[in-house]
CSV table of C-alpha atoms in Angstrom, one decimal:
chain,number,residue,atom,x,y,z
A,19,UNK,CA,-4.8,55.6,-13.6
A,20,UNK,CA,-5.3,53.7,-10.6
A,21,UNK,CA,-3.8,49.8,-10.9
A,22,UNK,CA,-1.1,47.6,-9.0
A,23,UNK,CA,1.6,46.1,-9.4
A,24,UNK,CA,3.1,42.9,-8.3
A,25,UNK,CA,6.6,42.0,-7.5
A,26,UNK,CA,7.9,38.4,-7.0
A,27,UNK,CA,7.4,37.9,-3.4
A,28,UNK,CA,10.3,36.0,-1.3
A,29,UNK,CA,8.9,34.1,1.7
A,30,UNK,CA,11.5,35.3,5.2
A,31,UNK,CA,13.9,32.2,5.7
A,32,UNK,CA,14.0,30.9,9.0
A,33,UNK,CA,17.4,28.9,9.4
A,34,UNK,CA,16.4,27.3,12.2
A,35,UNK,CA,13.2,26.0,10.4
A,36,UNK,CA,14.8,25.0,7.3
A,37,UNK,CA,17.9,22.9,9.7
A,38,UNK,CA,14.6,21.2,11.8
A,39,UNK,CA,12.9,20.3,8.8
A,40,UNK,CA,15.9,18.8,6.8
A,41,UNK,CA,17.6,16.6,10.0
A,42,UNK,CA,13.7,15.4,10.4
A,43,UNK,CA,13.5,14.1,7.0
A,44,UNK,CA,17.3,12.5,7.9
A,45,UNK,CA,16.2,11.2,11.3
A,46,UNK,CA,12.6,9.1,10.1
A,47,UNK,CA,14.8,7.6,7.4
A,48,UNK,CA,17.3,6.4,10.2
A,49,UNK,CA,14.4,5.7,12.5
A,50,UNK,CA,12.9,3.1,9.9
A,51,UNK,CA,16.7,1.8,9.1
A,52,UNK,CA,17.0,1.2,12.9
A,53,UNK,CA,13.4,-0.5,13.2
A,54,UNK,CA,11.9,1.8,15.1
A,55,UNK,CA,15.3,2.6,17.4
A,56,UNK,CA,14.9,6.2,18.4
A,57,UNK,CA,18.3,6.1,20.2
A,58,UNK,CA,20.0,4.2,17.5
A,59,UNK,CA,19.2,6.5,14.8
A,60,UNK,CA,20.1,9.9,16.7
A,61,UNK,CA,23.3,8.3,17.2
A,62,UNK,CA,24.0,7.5,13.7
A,63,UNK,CA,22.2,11.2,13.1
A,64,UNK,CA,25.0,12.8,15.2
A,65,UNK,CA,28.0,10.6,13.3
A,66,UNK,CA,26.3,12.1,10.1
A,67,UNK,CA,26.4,15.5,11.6
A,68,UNK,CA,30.0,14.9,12.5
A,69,UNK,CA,30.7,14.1,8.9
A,70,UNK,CA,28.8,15.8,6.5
A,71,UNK,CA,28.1,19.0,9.2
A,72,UNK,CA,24.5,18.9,9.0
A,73,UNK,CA,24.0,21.7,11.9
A,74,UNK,CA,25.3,25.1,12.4
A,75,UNK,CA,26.9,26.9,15.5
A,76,UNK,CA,22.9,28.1,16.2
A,77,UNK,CA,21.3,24.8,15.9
A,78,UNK,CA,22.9,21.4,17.0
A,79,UNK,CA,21.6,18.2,17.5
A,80,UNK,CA,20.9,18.7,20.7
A,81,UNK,CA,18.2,21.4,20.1
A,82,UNK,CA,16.9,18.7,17.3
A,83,UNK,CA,16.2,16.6,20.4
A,84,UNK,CA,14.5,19.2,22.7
A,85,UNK,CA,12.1,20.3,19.0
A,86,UNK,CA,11.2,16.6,18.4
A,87,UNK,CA,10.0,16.4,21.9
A,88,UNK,CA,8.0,19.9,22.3
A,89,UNK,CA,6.9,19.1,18.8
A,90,UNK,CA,5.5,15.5,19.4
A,91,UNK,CA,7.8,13.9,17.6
A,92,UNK,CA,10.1,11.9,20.5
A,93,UNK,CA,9.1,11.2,23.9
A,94,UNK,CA,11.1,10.0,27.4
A,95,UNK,CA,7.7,9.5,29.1
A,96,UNK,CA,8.0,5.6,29.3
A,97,UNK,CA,9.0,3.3,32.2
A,98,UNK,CA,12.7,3.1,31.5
A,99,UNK,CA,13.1,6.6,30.6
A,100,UNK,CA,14.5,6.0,26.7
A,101,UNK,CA,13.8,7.7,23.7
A,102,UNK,CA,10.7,6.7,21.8
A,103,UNK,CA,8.8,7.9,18.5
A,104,UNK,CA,5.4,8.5,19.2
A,105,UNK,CA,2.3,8.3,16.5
A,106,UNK,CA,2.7,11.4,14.7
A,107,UNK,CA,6.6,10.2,14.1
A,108,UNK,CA,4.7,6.7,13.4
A,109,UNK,CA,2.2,8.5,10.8
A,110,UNK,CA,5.0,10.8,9.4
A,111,UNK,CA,6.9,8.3,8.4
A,112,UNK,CA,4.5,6.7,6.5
A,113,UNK,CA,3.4,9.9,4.6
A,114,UNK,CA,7.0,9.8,4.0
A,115,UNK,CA,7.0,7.1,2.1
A,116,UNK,CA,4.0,7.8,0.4
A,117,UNK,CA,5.6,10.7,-1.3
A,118,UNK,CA,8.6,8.8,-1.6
A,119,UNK,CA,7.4,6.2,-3.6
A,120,UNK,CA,4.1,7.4,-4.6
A,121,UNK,CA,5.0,10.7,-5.1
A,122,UNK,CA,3.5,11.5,-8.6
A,123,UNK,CA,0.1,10.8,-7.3
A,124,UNK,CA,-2.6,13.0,-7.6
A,125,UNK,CA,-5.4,12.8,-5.1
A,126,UNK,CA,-8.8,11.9,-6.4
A,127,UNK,CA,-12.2,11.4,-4.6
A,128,UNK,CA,-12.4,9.2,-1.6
A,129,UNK,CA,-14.2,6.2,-2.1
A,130,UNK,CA,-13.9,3.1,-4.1
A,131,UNK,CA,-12.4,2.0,-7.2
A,132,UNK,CA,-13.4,2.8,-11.0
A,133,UNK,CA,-14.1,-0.9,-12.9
A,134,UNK,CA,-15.1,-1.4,-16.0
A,135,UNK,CA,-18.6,-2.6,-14.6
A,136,UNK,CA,-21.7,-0.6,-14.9
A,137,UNK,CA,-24.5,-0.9,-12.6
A,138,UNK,CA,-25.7,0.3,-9.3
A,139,UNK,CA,-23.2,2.3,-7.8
A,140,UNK,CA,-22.6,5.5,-6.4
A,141,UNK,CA,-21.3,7.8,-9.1
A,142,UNK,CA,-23.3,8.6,-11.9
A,143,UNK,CA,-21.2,7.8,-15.2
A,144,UNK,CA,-21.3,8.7,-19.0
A,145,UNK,CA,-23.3,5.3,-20.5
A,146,UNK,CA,-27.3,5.5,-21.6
A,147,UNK,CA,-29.6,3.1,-21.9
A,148,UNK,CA,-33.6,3.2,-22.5
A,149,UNK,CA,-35.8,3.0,-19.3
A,150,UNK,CA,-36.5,-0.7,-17.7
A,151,UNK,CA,-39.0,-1.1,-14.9
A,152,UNK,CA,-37.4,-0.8,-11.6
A,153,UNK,CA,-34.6,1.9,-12.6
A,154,UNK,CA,-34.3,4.6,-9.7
A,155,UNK,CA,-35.6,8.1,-11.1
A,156,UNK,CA,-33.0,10.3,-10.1
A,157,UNK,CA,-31.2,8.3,-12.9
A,158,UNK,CA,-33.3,9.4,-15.6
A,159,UNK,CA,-31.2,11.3,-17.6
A,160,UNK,CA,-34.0,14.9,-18.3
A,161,UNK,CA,-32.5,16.3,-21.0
A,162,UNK,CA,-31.9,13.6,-22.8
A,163,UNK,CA,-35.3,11.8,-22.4
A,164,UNK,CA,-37.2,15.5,-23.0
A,165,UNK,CA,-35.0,15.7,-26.5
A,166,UNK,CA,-36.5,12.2,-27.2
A,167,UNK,CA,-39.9,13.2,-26.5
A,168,UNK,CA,-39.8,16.4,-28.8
A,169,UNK,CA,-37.9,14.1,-31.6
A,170,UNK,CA,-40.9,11.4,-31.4
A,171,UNK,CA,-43.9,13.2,-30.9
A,172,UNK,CA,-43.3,16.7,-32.3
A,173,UNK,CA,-44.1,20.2,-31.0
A,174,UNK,CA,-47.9,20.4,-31.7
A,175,UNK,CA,-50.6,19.7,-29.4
A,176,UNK,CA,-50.3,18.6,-26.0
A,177,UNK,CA,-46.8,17.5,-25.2
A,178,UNK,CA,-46.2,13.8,-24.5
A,179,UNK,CA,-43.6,11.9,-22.5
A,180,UNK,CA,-43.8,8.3,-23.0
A,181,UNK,CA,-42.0,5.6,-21.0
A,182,UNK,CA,-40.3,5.0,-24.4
A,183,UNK,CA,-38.8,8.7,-24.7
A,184,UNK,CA,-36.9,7.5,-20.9
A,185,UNK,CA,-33.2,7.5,-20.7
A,186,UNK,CA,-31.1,6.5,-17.8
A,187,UNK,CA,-27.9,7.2,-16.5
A,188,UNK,CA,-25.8,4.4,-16.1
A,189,UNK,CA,-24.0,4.7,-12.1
A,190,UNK,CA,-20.5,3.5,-12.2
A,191,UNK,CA,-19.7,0.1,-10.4
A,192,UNK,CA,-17.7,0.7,-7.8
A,193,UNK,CA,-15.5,-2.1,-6.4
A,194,UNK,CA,-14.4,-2.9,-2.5
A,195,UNK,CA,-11.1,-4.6,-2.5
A,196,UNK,CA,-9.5,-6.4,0.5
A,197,UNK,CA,-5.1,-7.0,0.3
A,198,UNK,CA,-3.9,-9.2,2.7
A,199,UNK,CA,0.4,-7.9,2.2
A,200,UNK,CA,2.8,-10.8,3.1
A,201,UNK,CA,6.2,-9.8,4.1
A,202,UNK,CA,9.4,-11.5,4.0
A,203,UNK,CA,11.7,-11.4,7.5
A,204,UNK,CA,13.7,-14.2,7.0
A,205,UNK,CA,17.2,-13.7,7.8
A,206,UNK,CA,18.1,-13.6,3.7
A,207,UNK,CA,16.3,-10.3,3.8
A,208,UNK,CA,19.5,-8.5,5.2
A,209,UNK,CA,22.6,-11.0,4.0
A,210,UNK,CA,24.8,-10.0,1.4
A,211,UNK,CA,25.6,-6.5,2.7
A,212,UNK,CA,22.2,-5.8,1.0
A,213,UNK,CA,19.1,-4.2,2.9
A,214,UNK,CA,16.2,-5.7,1.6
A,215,UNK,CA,13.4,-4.9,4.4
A,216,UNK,CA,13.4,-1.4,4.8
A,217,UNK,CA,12.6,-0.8,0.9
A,218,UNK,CA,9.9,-3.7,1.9
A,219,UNK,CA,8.8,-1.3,4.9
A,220,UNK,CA,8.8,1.8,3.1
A,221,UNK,CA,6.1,0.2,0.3
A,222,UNK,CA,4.2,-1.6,2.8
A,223,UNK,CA,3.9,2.0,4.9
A,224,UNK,CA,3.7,4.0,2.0
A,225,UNK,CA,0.4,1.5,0.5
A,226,UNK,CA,-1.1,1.5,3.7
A,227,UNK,CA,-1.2,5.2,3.8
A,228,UNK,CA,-2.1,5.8,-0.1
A,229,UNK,CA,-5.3,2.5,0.6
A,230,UNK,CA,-6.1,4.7,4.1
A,231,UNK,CA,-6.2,8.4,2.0
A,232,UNK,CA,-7.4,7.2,-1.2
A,233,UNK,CA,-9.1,3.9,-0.8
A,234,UNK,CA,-10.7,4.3,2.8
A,235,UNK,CA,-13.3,1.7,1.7
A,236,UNK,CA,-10.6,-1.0,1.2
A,237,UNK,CA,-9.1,-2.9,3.9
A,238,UNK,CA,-5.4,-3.6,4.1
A,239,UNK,CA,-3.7,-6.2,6.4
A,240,UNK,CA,-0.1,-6.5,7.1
A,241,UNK,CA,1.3,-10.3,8.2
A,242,UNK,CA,5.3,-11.3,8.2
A,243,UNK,CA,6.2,-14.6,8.0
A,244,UNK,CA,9.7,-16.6,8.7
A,245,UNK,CA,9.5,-20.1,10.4
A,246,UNK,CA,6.1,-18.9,11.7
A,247,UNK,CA,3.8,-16.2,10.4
A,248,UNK,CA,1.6,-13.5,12.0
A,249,UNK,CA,-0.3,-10.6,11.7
A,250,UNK,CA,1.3,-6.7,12.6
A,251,UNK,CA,-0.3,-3.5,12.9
A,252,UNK,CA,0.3,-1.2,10.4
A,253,UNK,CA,1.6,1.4,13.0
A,254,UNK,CA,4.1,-1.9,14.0
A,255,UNK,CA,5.8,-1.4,10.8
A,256,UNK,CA,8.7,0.8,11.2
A,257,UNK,CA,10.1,-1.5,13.9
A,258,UNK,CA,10.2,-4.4,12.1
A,259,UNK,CA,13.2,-6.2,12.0
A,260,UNK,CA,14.4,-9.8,10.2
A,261,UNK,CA,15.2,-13.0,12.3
A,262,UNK,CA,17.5,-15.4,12.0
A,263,UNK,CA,14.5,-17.5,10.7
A,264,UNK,CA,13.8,-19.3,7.2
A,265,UNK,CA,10.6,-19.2,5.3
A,266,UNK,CA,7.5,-20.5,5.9
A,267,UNK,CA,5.8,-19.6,2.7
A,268,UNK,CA,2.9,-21.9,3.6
A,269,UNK,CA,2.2,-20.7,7.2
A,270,UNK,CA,2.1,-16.9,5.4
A,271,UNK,CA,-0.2,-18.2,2.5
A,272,UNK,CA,-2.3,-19.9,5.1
A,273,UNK,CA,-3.0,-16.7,7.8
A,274,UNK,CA,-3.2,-14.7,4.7
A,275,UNK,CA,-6.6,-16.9,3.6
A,276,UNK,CA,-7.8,-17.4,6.6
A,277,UNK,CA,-8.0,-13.4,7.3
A,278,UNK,CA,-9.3,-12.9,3.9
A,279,UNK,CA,-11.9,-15.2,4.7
A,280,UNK,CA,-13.2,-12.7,7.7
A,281,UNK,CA,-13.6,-9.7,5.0
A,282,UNK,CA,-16.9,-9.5,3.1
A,283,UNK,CA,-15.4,-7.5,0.3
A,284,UNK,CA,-15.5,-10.2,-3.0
A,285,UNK,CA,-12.8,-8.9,-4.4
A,286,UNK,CA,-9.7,-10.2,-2.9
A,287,UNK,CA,-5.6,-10.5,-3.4
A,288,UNK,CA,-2.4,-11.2,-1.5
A,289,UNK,CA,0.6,-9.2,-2.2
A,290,UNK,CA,3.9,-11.4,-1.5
A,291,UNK,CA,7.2,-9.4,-1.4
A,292,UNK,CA,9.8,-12.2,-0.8
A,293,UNK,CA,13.5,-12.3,-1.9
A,294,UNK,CA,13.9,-16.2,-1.5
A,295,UNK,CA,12.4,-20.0,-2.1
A,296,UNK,CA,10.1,-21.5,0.8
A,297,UNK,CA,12.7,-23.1,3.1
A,298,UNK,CA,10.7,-24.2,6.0
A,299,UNK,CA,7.7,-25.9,6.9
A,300,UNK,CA,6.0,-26.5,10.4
A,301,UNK,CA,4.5,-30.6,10.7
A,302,UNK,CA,3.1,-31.1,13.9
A,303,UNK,CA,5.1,-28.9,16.6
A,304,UNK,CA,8.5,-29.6,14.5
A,305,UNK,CA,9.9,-27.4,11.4
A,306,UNK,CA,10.9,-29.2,8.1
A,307,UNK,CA,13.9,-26.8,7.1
A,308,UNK,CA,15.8,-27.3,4.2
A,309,UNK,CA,17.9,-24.3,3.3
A,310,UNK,CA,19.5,-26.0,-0.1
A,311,UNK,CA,18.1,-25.7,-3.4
A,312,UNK,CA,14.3,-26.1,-3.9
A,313,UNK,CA,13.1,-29.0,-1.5
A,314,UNK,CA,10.3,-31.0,-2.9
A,315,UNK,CA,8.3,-31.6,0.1
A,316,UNK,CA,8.5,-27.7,0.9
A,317,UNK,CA,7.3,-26.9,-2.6
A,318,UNK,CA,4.0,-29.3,-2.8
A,319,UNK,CA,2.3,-28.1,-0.2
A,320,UNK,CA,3.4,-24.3,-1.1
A,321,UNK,CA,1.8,-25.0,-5.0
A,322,UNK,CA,-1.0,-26.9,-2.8
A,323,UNK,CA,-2.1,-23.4,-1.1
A,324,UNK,CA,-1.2,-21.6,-4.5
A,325,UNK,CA,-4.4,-23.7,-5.8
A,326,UNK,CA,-6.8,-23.3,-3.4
A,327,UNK,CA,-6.3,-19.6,-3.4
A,328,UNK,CA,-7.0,-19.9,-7.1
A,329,UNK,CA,-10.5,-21.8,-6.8
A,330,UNK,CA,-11.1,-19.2,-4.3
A,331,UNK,CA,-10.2,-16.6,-6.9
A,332,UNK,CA,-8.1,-15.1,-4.6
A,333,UNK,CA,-4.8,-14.0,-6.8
A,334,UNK,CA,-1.3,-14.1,-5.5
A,335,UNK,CA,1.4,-11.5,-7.1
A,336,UNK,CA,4.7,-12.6,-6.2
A,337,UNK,CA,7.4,-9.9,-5.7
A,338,UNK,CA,10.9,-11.1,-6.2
A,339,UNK,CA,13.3,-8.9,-5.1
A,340,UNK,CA,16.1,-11.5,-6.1
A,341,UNK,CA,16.9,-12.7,-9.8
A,342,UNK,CA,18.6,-16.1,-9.2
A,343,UNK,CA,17.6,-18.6,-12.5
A,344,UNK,CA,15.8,-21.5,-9.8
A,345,UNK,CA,14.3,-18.6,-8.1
A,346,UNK,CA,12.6,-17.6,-11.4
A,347,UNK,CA,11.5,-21.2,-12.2
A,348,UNK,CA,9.8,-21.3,-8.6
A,349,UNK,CA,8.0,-18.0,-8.9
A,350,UNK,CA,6.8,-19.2,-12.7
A,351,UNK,CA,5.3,-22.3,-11.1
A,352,UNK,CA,3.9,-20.9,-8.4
A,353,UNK,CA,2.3,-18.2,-10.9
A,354,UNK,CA,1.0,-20.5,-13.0
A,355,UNK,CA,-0.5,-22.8,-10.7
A,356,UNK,CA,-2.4,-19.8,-9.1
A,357,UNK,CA,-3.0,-18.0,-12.1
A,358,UNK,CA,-1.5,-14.4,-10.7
A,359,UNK,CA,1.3,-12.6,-11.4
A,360,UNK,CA,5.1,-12.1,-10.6
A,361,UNK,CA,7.2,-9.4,-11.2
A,362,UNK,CA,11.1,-9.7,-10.7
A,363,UNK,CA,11.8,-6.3,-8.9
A,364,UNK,CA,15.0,-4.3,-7.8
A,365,UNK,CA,14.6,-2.7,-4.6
A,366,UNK,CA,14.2,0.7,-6.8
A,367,UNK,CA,11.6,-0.1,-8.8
A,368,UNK,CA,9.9,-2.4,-5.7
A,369,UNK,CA,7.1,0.3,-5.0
A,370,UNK,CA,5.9,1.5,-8.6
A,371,UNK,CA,5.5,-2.4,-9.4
A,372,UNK,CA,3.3,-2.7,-6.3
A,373,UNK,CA,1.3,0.2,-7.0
A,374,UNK,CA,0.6,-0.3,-10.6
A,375,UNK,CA,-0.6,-3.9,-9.7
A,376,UNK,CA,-2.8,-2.8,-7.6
A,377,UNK,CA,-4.4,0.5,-9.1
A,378,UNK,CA,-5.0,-2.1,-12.4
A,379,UNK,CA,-6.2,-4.9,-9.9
A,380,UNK,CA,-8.7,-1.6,-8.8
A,381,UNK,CA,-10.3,-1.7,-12.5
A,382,UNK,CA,-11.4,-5.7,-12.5
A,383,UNK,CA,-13.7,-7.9,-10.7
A,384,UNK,CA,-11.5,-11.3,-9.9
């Protein structure tokens, strides 16, 4: 008797693969740590190595170099001859932190967002309704409406199809949504022996890349804001690095309206991660700084712009990735005067918070 049979089959190990592949993974979490630092981070890779003996007498850090290079990873072709990531690191890195943060995902269809909303769309959907002058006719639903036709005029005779015996298929809404993601670089980001804005960089990378994938129909814009504020690329991201700057809450809130005021999409929202109070604000050509407790001046004109983004139905979800009590009380009156949300957020849990917002911002019109 003829047949097969089948043995578990084990894949040949390359060492020198498997050693490549692991100091990568090491060496794009340094080069985001580093902000973007190629040098910086092969010198902390090579301490590591020292340490924790990452490489083998076949494969040393020096052949990691020479692989990133031929690879496309690192380049020396630059004016002063120094190490650089190129755009596959640049686009690496944020897959990276897709799968880091995101990493449960599954991939749907490419396109726009599910709502609630039925009407004309692109995606034919479950709901029927009767026939109404106007309706397309590839969404008359054949079976249904020939079922009708049998059910109200019976088998004998000639058979009849009336306008009445019409069903249509409802399409699926499908919403457009444009984010405008403010990001905190005020010095306070990296005090206290704690790293706040690489976990910031790793979610804003990581929802660029899921919106660019997933979403390609929804824009995303990137701006960072400490005594001033201004607009990155999201390639920019993994060299950004705090300043010794305060925060200008207002100046982000205001480039954040004024570039969602360019997009056509009508559903809008600004994401805000943030770990402090508004400290600063620019009058004239001076700054108004005042770095102790919650100044009043500061705070009216921040809850000014928190109300105009609400009559222009453009919500504003806080993240605070600090839990002080007159931090909380800010965020609540900030929320409440703009009607969004806030979410008080370790670094941990920073990217799930931001995702869930805005997959259940993807299923309402605002």
């Amino acid at each position: 008797m003829k047949g097969f049979r089948f043995t578990q089959y084990i894949p040949p190990q390359d060492p020198e693969k498997n050693t490549f592949e692991n100091l990568l993974n090491i060496f794009l979490q340094l080069v985001t740590m580093t902000g973007g630092d190629a040098a910086e981070a092969l010198s902390w890779l090579t301490n590591l190595d020292k340490r924790y003996n990452l490489t083998n007498p076949n494969y040393g850090i020096g052949d990691f170099i020479e692989d990133l290079k031929s690879k496309g990873y690192l380049t020396e072709e630059n004016q002063k001859g120094e190490f650089k990531i190129t755009g596959k690191a640049e686009q690496t890195i944020r897959k990276s932190a897709l799968e880091e943060i995101f990493g449960k995902l599954k991939r749907g269809k490419s396109g726009q967002h599910k709502t609630t909303h039925s009407g004309q769309g692109e995606e034919r959907g479950s709901d029927r309704r009767a026939y109404e002058f106007g309706d397309n006719l590839d969404q008359i639903a054949l079976t249904d409406s020939l079922r009708n036709a049998q059910a109200n005029h019976g088998f004998s005779g000639d058979y009849l199809l009336t306008e009445n015996d019409l069903e249509i298929v409802e399409n699926e809404y499908r919403s457009q949504t444009s984010t405008v993601l403010m990001i905190d670089i005020s010095h306070s980001m990296i005090l206290y022996g704690e790293d706040r804005i690489t976990p910031a960089k790793k979610v804003a990378m990581a929802l660029a890349e899921l919106i660019k994938t997933r979403y390609p129909k929804d824009t995303l814009d990137v701006i960072v804001f400490g005594n001033d504020a201004w607009q990155i690329e999201i390639k920019d991201l993994p060299y950004l690095q705090v300043g010794p700057y305060h925060t200008n809450t207002v100046a982000g809130l205001e480039l954040a309206m004024d570039l969602l005021r360019r997009r056509k999409n009508p559903n809008k929202q600004i994401f805000m991660i943030t770990d402090g109070k508004p400290t600063c604000l620019k009058v004239g050509i001076k700054y108004y700084k005042n770095a102790f407790g919650i100044d009043s001046k500061i705070l009216s004109e921040t809850l000014k712009l928190a109300a105009q983004c609400r009559k222009l139905k453009i919500p504003v979800t806080t993240f605070m990735i600090a839990s002080d009590p007159y931090l909380k009380e800010f965020v609540k009156e900030f929320t409440q005067v703009n009607n969004g949300n806030a979410y008080y957020s370790s670094l941990k849990g920073l990217g799930d918070l931001i995702f869930e917002d805005y997959r259940r911002n993807r299923t309402k019109r605002f």
